[in-house]
């Protein structure tokens, strides 16, 4: 049996700051090592998203104008995106995409825009300041260190039913105050890590790949396949 994963690249034509499409390329790279096919579709403005059609979602960051346009359109996809997340399917959202999964975010002009409330974090705005630079965190569940690059004016605070992706060792993270970076709910990960996160952190990419495979092929034992996947990271 040839296994496959179908990825929805959410607003990939508008939300791709710092090459966040690299997350899909990383999935394809690691999947190829075990003979798994990864295909992707851009799901953009005025296009339907159906949770049952996809095994993985990638949602990148964007500039202020594009993010405002997407924030309006994504409300039409809200129900199906929440269905996807609550089905425990893997979802990686970066920067602006991360903010839009929460309750709300305040944009650069001070306008409060609604998220889709799939997660319970919210994002306020700094005044005349941005968090920019390399960032390193440690995941307290598995002990792995993840490396990335952050560039965001928003400051995000976590809510109930979500925990951080990691503890900040270098950089600012979610808000520069509580030492957290990212948010995790079920198999959905929100993060400020460009880089992109899955090209720089092979163990994270491998973990998310096998979460997708386990969801789609629940009767398959992937123990030996995991040993075959060589990870690269720095």
Coordinates of N, CA, C and O in Angstrom, one line a residue, residues 55-217:
X55 N -5.2 16.0 5.5 CA -4.5 15.3 6.6 C -3.6 16.2 7.4 O -3.2 15.9 8.5
X56 N -3.3 17.4 6.9 CA -2.4 18.3 7.5 C -2.7 19.7 7.0 O -3.0 19.9 5.8
X57 N -2.5 20.7 7.9 CA -2.7 22.1 7.4 C -1.5 22.9 7.8 O -0.9 22.7 8.9
X58 N -1.0 23.7 6.9 CA 0.1 24.7 7.2 C -0.4 26.1 6.9 O -1.0 26.3 5.8
X59 N -0.2 27.0 7.8 CA -0.7 28.3 7.7 C 0.4 29.3 8.1 O 0.9 29.3 9.3
X60 N 0.9 30.0 7.2 CA 2.1 30.9 7.4 C 1.8 32.3 7.9 O 0.6 32.6 8.2
X61 N 2.8 33.1 8.0 CA 2.7 34.5 8.4 C 2.6 35.4 7.2 O 2.9 35.0 6.0
X62 N 2.1 36.6 7.4 CA 1.9 37.5 6.3 C 2.2 39.0 6.7 O 2.3 39.3 7.9
X63 N 2.2 39.9 5.7 CA 2.3 41.3 6.0 C 1.0 41.8 6.5 O -0.1 41.2 6.4
X64 N 1.0 43.1 7.1 CA -0.2 43.6 7.7 C -1.4 43.6 6.8 O -2.5 43.3 7.2
X65 N -1.2 44.1 5.6 CA -2.4 44.3 4.7 C -3.0 42.9 4.3 O -4.2 42.7 4.4
X66 N -2.1 42.0 3.9 CA -2.6 40.7 3.6 C -3.3 40.0 4.8 O -4.3 39.3 4.6
X67 N -2.7 40.2 5.9 CA -3.3 39.6 7.1 C -4.7 40.1 7.4 O -5.6 39.3 7.8
X68 N -4.9 41.4 7.2 CA -6.2 42.0 7.4 C -7.3 41.3 6.4 O -8.4 41.0 6.8
X69 N -6.8 41.2 5.2 CA -7.7 40.5 4.2 C -8.1 39.1 4.5 O -9.2 38.7 4.5
X70 N -7.0 38.4 5.0 CA -7.2 37.0 5.3 C -8.1 36.9 6.6 O -9.0 36.0 6.7
X71 N -7.9 37.8 7.5 CA -8.7 37.7 8.8 C -10.2 37.8 8.5 O -11.0 37.2 9.2
X72 N -10.6 38.5 7.5 CA -12.0 38.6 7.1 C -12.5 37.3 6.4 O -13.5 36.7 6.8
X73 N -11.7 36.8 5.5 CA -12.1 35.7 4.7 C -12.1 34.4 5.5 O -13.0 33.5 5.3
X74 N -11.2 34.3 6.5 CA -11.1 33.0 7.2 C -12.3 32.7 8.1 O -12.6 31.5 8.4
X75 N -13.1 33.7 8.3 CA -14.3 33.4 9.1 C -15.3 32.5 8.4 O -16.0 31.7 9.0
X76 N -15.2 32.5 7.1 CA -16.1 31.6 6.3 C -15.6 30.1 6.4 O -16.3 29.2 6.0
X77 N -14.4 29.9 6.8 CA -13.8 28.6 6.9 C -13.7 28.2 8.4 O -13.2 27.0 8.7
X78 N -14.2 29.0 9.3 CA -14.1 28.8 10.7 C -14.6 27.4 11.2 O -13.9 26.6 11.8
X79 N -15.8 27.0 10.8 CA -16.4 25.8 11.3 C -15.6 24.5 10.9 O -15.3 23.6 11.6
X80 N -15.1 24.6 9.6 CA -14.4 23.4 9.1 C -13.0 23.3 9.7 O -12.4 22.3 9.9
X81 N -12.4 24.5 9.9 CA -11.0 24.5 10.5 C -11.1 24.0 12.0 O -10.2 23.2 12.4
X82 N -12.1 24.4 12.7 CA -12.3 23.9 14.1 C -12.6 22.4 14.0 O -12.0 21.6 14.9
X83 N -13.3 21.9 13.1 CA -13.6 20.5 12.9 C -12.3 19.8 12.7 O -12.1 18.7 13.3
X84 N -11.4 20.3 11.9 CA -10.1 19.7 11.6 C -9.3 19.6 12.8 O -8.7 18.5 13.1
X85 N -9.2 20.7 13.5 CA -8.4 20.7 14.7 C -8.9 19.8 15.8 O -8.1 19.0 16.4
X86 N -10.2 19.8 16.0 CA -10.8 18.9 17.1 C -10.7 17.4 16.7 O -10.8 16.6 17.6
X87 N -10.5 17.1 15.4 CA -10.3 15.8 15.0 C -8.9 15.3 15.2 O -8.5 14.2 14.9
X88 N -8.1 16.1 15.9 CA -6.7 15.8 16.3 C -5.8 15.7 15.1 O -4.7 15.0 15.2
X89 N -6.1 16.3 14.0 CA -5.2 16.3 12.8 C -4.2 17.4 13.0 O -4.4 18.4 13.6
X90 N -2.9 17.1 12.5 CA -1.9 18.1 12.7 C -2.0 19.4 11.9 O -2.4 19.4 10.7
X91 N -1.7 20.5 12.5 CA -1.9 21.8 12.0 C -0.7 22.7 12.5 O -0.5 22.7 13.7
X92 N 0.0 23.3 11.6 CA 1.1 24.2 12.1 C 0.8 25.6 11.6 O 0.7 25.8 10.3
X93 N 0.7 26.5 12.5 CA 0.3 27.9 12.1 C 1.5 28.8 12.6 O 1.9 28.7 13.8
X94 N 1.9 29.7 11.8 CA 3.1 30.5 12.1 C 2.7 32.0 12.1 O 2.0 32.5 11.2
X95 N 3.1 32.7 13.1 CA 3.0 34.2 13.2 C 1.6 34.7 13.0 O 0.7 34.4 13.9
X96 N 1.3 35.3 11.9 CA -0.1 35.8 11.7 C -1.1 34.7 11.7 O -2.2 34.8 12.2
X97 N -0.7 33.5 11.1 CA -1.6 32.4 11.1 C -1.9 31.9 12.5 O -3.0 31.6 12.9
X98 N -0.9 31.9 13.4 CA -1.0 31.6 14.8 C -2.0 32.5 15.5 O -2.9 32.1 16.2
X99 N -1.8 33.8 15.2 CA -2.7 34.8 15.9 C -4.1 34.6 15.5 O -5.0 34.7 16.3
X100 N -4.4 34.3 14.2 CA -5.8 34.1 13.7 C -6.5 32.9 14.3 O -7.7 32.8 14.2
X101 N -5.8 31.9 14.8 CA -6.4 30.8 15.4 C -7.0 31.1 16.8 O -7.8 30.3 17.3
X102 N -6.6 32.2 17.3 CA -7.0 32.6 18.7 C -8.3 33.4 18.7 O -9.0 33.4 17.8
X103 N -8.5 34.0 19.9 CA -9.7 34.8 20.1 C -9.8 36.0 19.3 O -10.8 36.4 18.7
X104 N -8.6 36.8 19.3 CA -8.5 38.0 18.5 C -7.1 38.4 18.5 O -6.2 37.9 19.2
X105 N -6.8 39.4 17.6 CA -5.5 40.0 17.6 C -5.7 41.5 17.3 O -6.6 41.9 16.6
X106 N -4.8 42.3 17.8 CA -4.8 43.8 17.5 C -3.7 44.0 16.5 O -2.5 43.7 16.7
X107 N -4.1 44.6 15.3 CA -3.2 44.8 14.2 C -2.3 46.1 14.5 O -2.4 46.8 15.5
X108 N -1.4 46.4 13.5 CA -0.5 47.5 13.6 C -1.1 48.8 13.8 O -0.6 49.8 14.3
X109 N -2.4 49.0 13.3 CA -3.1 50.2 13.4 C -4.0 50.3 14.6 O -4.7 51.3 14.8
X110 N -3.9 49.3 15.5 CA -4.6 49.3 16.7 C -6.0 48.7 16.6 O -6.8 48.8 17.5
X111 N -6.3 48.2 15.4 CA -7.7 47.6 15.2 C -7.8 46.2 15.7 O -6.9 45.4 15.5
X112 N -8.8 45.9 16.5 CA -9.0 44.6 17.1 C -9.8 43.8 16.1 O -10.9 44.0 15.7
X113 N -9.2 42.7 15.6 CA -9.7 41.8 14.6 C -10.0 40.4 15.2 O -9.2 39.9 16.0
X114 N -11.2 39.9 14.9 CA -11.5 38.6 15.5 C -10.7 37.4 14.9 O -10.4 37.4 13.7
X115 N -10.3 36.5 15.7 CA -9.8 35.2 15.2 C -10.9 34.3 15.0 O -12.1 34.6 15.1
X116 N -10.6 33.0 14.8 CA -11.6 32.0 14.6 C -11.9 31.3 15.9 O -12.8 30.4 16.0
X117 N -11.2 31.6 17.0 CA -11.5 31.0 18.3 C -11.4 29.5 18.4 O -12.0 28.8 19.1
X118 N -10.5 29.0 17.5 CA -10.2 27.5 17.6 C -9.3 27.2 18.8 O -9.2 26.1 19.2
X119 N -8.5 28.3 19.2 CA -7.7 28.1 20.4 C -8.0 29.3 21.3 O -8.6 30.3 20.9
X120 N -7.5 29.3 22.5 CA -7.9 30.3 23.5 C -6.9 31.4 23.8 O -7.1 32.2 24.7
X121 N -5.8 31.5 23.0 CA -4.9 32.6 23.1 C -5.5 33.9 22.5 O -6.4 33.9 21.7
X122 N -4.9 35.0 22.8 CA -5.2 36.3 22.2 C -4.0 37.1 22.1 O -3.0 36.9 22.8
X123 N -4.0 38.1 21.2 CA -2.8 38.9 20.8 C -3.1 40.4 20.9 O -3.9 40.9 20.2
X124 N -2.3 41.0 21.8 CA -2.3 42.5 21.9 C -1.2 43.0 21.1 O -0.4 42.3 20.4
X125 N -1.0 44.4 21.1 CA -0.1 45.1 20.2 C 0.9 45.8 21.1 O 0.6 46.5 22.0
X126 N 2.2 45.7 20.7 CA 3.2 46.6 21.2 C 3.2 48.0 20.5 O 2.8 48.0 19.4
X127 N 3.7 49.0 21.2 CA 3.7 50.3 20.6 C 5.2 50.6 20.3 O 6.0 50.6 21.1
X128 N 5.5 50.9 19.0 CA 6.8 51.3 18.5 C 7.9 50.3 18.9 O 9.0 50.7 19.3
X129 N 7.6 49.1 18.9 CA 8.6 48.0 19.2 C 8.2 46.7 18.5 O 7.0 46.4 18.4
X130 N 9.2 46.0 18.1 CA 9.0 44.6 17.6 C 10.0 43.7 18.3 O 11.0 44.0 18.7
X131 N 9.6 42.4 18.3 CA 10.5 41.3 18.7 C 11.1 40.7 17.5 O 10.5 40.1 16.7
X132 N 12.4 40.9 17.3 CA 13.1 40.5 16.1 C 14.4 39.8 16.5 O 15.2 40.3 17.3
X133 N 14.7 38.6 15.9 CA 16.0 38.0 16.1 C 15.8 36.5 16.2 O 14.7 35.9 16.1
X134 N 17.0 35.8 16.4 CA 17.0 34.4 16.6 C 16.4 34.0 17.9 O 16.5 34.7 18.9
X135 N 15.7 32.9 17.9 CA 15.1 32.4 19.2 C 15.3 30.9 19.3 O 15.3 30.2 18.4
X136 N 15.5 30.5 20.6 CA 15.7 29.1 20.9 C 14.8 28.8 22.1 O 14.7 29.5 23.1
X137 N 14.1 27.6 22.0 CA 13.3 27.2 23.1 C 13.6 25.8 23.4 O 14.2 25.0 22.6
X138 N 13.1 25.4 24.6 CA 13.2 24.0 25.0 C 11.8 23.4 25.3 O 11.1 24.0 26.1
X139 N 11.5 22.4 24.6 CA 10.2 21.7 24.8 C 10.3 20.9 26.1 O 11.1 20.0 26.2
X140 N 9.4 21.3 27.1 CA 9.5 20.6 28.4 C 9.0 19.2 28.4 O 9.3 18.5 29.4
X141 N 8.3 18.8 27.4 CA 7.8 17.4 27.4 C 8.8 16.4 26.9 O 8.9 15.3 27.4
X142 N 9.5 16.8 25.8 CA 10.5 15.9 25.2 C 11.9 16.3 25.3 O 12.8 15.5 25.0
X143 N 12.2 17.5 25.9 CA 13.5 17.9 26.1 C 14.2 18.5 24.9 O 15.4 18.9 25.0
X144 N 13.6 18.5 23.7 CA 14.2 19.0 22.5 C 14.3 20.5 22.5 O 13.4 21.2 23.0
X145 N 15.4 21.0 21.9 CA 15.5 22.4 21.7 C 15.2 22.7 20.2 O 15.6 22.0 19.3
X146 N 14.4 23.8 20.0 CA 13.9 24.2 18.7 C 14.5 25.6 18.4 O 14.5 26.5 19.3
X147 N 14.9 25.8 17.2 CA 15.6 27.0 16.8 C 14.7 27.7 15.7 O 14.1 27.0 14.8
X148 N 14.6 29.0 15.7 CA 13.9 29.7 14.7 C 14.2 31.2 14.7 O 15.2 31.6 15.3
X149 N 13.5 31.9 13.9 CA 13.6 33.4 13.8 C 12.3 34.1 14.0 O 11.3 33.6 13.4
X150 N 12.2 35.1 14.8 CA 11.0 35.8 15.1 C 11.0 37.2 14.7 O 12.1 37.8 14.7
X151 N 9.9 37.7 14.2 CA 9.8 39.1 13.8 C 8.3 39.5 14.0 O 7.5 39.3 13.1
X152 N 7.9 39.9 15.1 CA 6.5 40.2 15.4 C 6.3 41.4 16.3 O 7.0 41.5 17.3
X153 N 5.3 42.1 16.0 CA 4.9 43.3 16.9 C 3.8 42.8 17.9 O 3.7 43.4 19.0
X154 N 3.1 41.8 17.6 CA 2.0 41.3 18.4 C 2.6 40.6 19.6 O 3.7 40.0 19.6
X155 N 1.9 40.6 20.8 CA 2.3 39.9 22.0 C 1.1 39.0 22.3 O 0.0 39.4 22.5
X156 N 1.4 37.7 22.4 CA 0.4 36.7 22.6 C 0.4 36.1 24.0 O 1.4 35.8 24.5
X157 N -0.8 35.9 24.5 CA -1.0 35.3 25.8 C -1.9 34.1 25.7 O -2.9 34.1 25.1
X158 N -1.4 33.0 26.3 CA -2.1 31.7 26.2 C -3.3 31.7 27.1 O -3.4 32.3 28.2
X159 N -4.3 30.8 26.7 CA -5.5 30.6 27.4 C -5.6 29.2 27.9 O -4.6 28.4 27.8
X160 N -6.8 28.8 28.4 CA -7.0 27.5 28.9 C -7.0 26.5 27.8 O -7.2 26.8 26.6
X161 N -6.7 25.2 28.1 CA -6.7 24.1 27.1 C -5.5 24.3 26.1 O -5.6 23.7 25.0
X162 N -4.5 25.0 26.4 CA -3.4 25.1 25.5 C -2.1 25.3 26.4 O -2.2 25.8 27.5
X163 N -1.0 24.7 25.9 CA 0.3 24.9 26.6 C 1.3 25.4 25.6 O 1.1 25.2 24.4
X164 N 2.4 25.9 26.1 CA 3.4 26.5 25.2 C 4.2 25.4 24.4 O 4.3 24.2 24.9
X165 N 4.7 25.7 23.3 CA 5.5 24.8 22.5 C 6.8 24.6 23.3 O 7.4 23.5 23.3
X166 N 7.3 25.6 23.9 CA 8.5 25.5 24.7 C 8.8 26.7 25.6 O 8.1 27.7 25.6
X167 N 9.8 26.5 26.4 CA 10.3 27.6 27.3 C 11.4 28.3 26.6 O 12.4 27.7 26.0
X168 N 11.4 29.7 26.6 CA 12.4 30.5 25.9 C 13.7 30.5 26.6 O 13.9 30.7 27.8
X169 N 14.7 30.1 25.8 CA 16.1 30.1 26.2 C 16.9 31.3 25.6 O 17.8 31.9 26.2
X170 N 16.4 31.7 24.4 CA 17.0 32.9 23.8 C 15.9 33.6 23.0 O 15.1 32.9 22.3
X171 N 15.8 34.9 23.0 CA 14.8 35.6 22.3 C 13.6 36.0 23.2 O 13.8 36.1 24.4
X172 N 12.5 36.3 22.5 CA 11.4 36.9 23.3 C 10.2 35.9 23.4 O 9.5 35.8 24.4
X173 N 9.9 35.1 22.3 CA 8.8 34.2 22.4 C 7.4 34.9 22.3 O 7.3 35.9 21.6
X174 N 6.4 34.4 22.9 CA 5.0 34.9 22.8 C 4.9 36.4 23.1 O 4.2 37.1 22.4
X175 N 5.5 36.8 24.2 CA 5.2 38.1 24.7 C 6.4 38.8 25.4 O 6.2 40.0 25.9
X176 N 7.5 38.1 25.6 CA 8.7 38.7 26.2 C 8.5 38.9 27.7 O 9.4 39.5 28.4
X177 N 7.5 38.3 28.3 CA 7.2 38.4 29.7 C 7.2 37.1 30.5 O 7.8 37.0 31.5
X178 N 6.5 36.1 29.9 CA 6.3 34.9 30.7 C 7.2 33.7 30.3 O 7.0 32.6 30.9
X179 N 8.1 34.0 29.4 CA 9.0 32.9 29.0 C 8.5 31.8 28.2 O 9.1 30.7 28.1
X180 N 7.3 32.0 27.6 CA 6.7 31.0 26.7 C 6.9 31.3 25.3 O 7.0 32.5 24.9
X181 N 6.9 30.2 24.4 CA 6.8 30.4 23.0 C 5.9 29.4 22.4 O 5.9 28.2 22.7
X182 N 5.0 29.9 21.5 CA 4.0 29.1 20.8 C 2.9 28.6 21.7 O 2.8 28.8 22.9
X183 N 2.0 27.9 21.1 CA 0.8 27.3 21.8 C 0.5 26.0 21.1 O 0.5 25.9 19.9
X184 N 0.1 25.0 22.0 CA -0.3 23.7 21.5 C -1.6 23.3 22.0 O -1.9 23.5 23.2
X185 N -2.5 22.9 21.1 CA -3.8 22.3 21.5 C -4.1 21.1 20.6 O -4.1 21.2 19.4
X186 N -4.2 20.0 21.2 CA -4.3 18.7 20.5 C -3.1 18.6 19.6 O -2.0 18.7 20.1
X187 N -3.3 18.4 18.3 CA -2.1 18.3 17.4 C -1.9 19.6 16.6 O -1.3 19.6 15.5
X188 N -2.5 20.7 17.1 CA -2.3 22.0 16.5 C -1.2 22.8 17.2 O -1.2 22.9 18.4
X189 N -0.2 23.3 16.4 CA 0.9 24.1 17.0 C 0.9 25.5 16.4 O 0.9 25.6 15.2
X190 N 0.8 26.5 17.2 CA 0.9 27.9 16.8 C 2.3 28.3 17.3 O 2.7 28.0 18.4
X191 N 3.0 29.1 16.5 CA 4.4 29.5 16.8 C 4.7 30.8 16.1 O 4.2 31.1 15.0
X192 N 5.7 31.5 16.7 CA 6.3 32.7 16.0 C 7.5 32.3 15.2 O 8.2 33.2 14.7
X193 N 7.9 31.0 15.2 CA 9.1 30.5 14.5 C 9.0 30.6 13.0 O 8.3 29.7 12.4
X194 N 9.7 31.5 12.4 CA 10.0 31.4 11.0 C 11.2 30.5 10.9 O 11.7 30.0 11.9
X195 N 11.8 30.4 9.7 CA 13.0 29.6 9.6 C 13.1 28.8 8.4 O 14.2 28.8 7.8
X196 N 12.1 28.1 7.9 CA 10.8 27.8 8.7 C 11.1 26.7 9.8 O 12.1 26.0 9.8
X197 N 10.1 26.6 10.7 CA 10.3 25.8 11.9 C 10.6 24.3 11.5 O 11.5 23.7 12.1
X198 N 10.0 23.8 10.5 CA 10.2 22.3 10.2 C 11.4 22.1 9.4 O 11.9 20.9 9.3
X199 N 12.0 23.1 8.7 CA 13.2 22.9 8.0 C 14.4 23.0 9.0 O 15.4 22.3 8.8
X200 N 14.3 23.7 10.0 CA 15.4 23.9 11.0 C 15.3 22.9 12.1 O 16.3 22.8 12.8
X201 N 14.2 22.3 12.3 CA 14.0 21.4 13.4 C 13.5 20.0 13.0 O 12.3 19.8 12.9
X202 N 14.4 19.2 12.6 CA 14.0 17.9 12.0 C 13.2 17.0 12.9 O 12.3 16.3 12.4
X203 N 13.5 17.0 14.2 CA 12.7 16.2 15.1 C 11.2 16.6 15.2 O 10.3 15.8 15.3
X204 N 11.0 17.9 15.1 CA 9.7 18.4 15.1 C 8.9 18.0 13.8 O 7.8 17.6 13.9
X205 N 9.6 18.2 12.7 CA 9.0 17.8 11.4 C 8.7 16.3 11.4 O 7.6 15.9 11.0
X206 N 9.5 15.5 11.9 CA 9.3 14.0 11.9 C 8.1 13.7 12.8 O 7.3 12.9 12.5
X207 N 8.1 14.4 14.0 CA 6.9 14.1 14.9 C 5.6 14.5 14.2 O 4.7 13.7 14.3
X208 N 5.5 15.6 13.6 CA 4.3 16.1 13.0 C 3.9 15.2 11.8 O 2.7 14.8 11.5
X209 N 4.9 14.7 11.0 CA 4.7 13.8 9.9 C 4.0 12.5 10.4 O 3.0 12.1 9.8
X210 N 4.6 11.9 11.5 CA 4.0 10.7 12.0 C 2.7 10.9 12.7 O 1.9 9.9 12.8
X211 N 2.4 12.1 13.2 CA 1.1 12.3 13.7 C 0.0 12.3 12.6 O -1.1 11.7 12.8
X212 N 0.4 12.8 11.5 CA -0.5 12.8 10.3 C -0.7 11.4 9.8 O -1.9 11.0 9.5
X213 N 0.3 10.6 9.7 CA 0.2 9.2 9.3 C -0.6 8.4 10.2 O -1.4 7.6 9.8
X214 N -0.4 8.6 11.5 CA -1.1 7.8 12.5 C -2.6 8.1 12.5 O -3.4 7.2 12.7
X215 N -2.9 9.4 12.3 CA -4.3 9.8 12.2 C -5.0 9.1 10.9 O -6.1 8.7 11.0
X216 N -4.3 9.1 9.8 CA -4.9 8.6 8.6 C -4.8 7.1 8.5 O -5.8 6.5 7.9
X217 N -3.8 6.5 9.1 CA -3.7 5.0 9.0 C -3.5 4.5 10.4 O -2.5 4.0 10.9

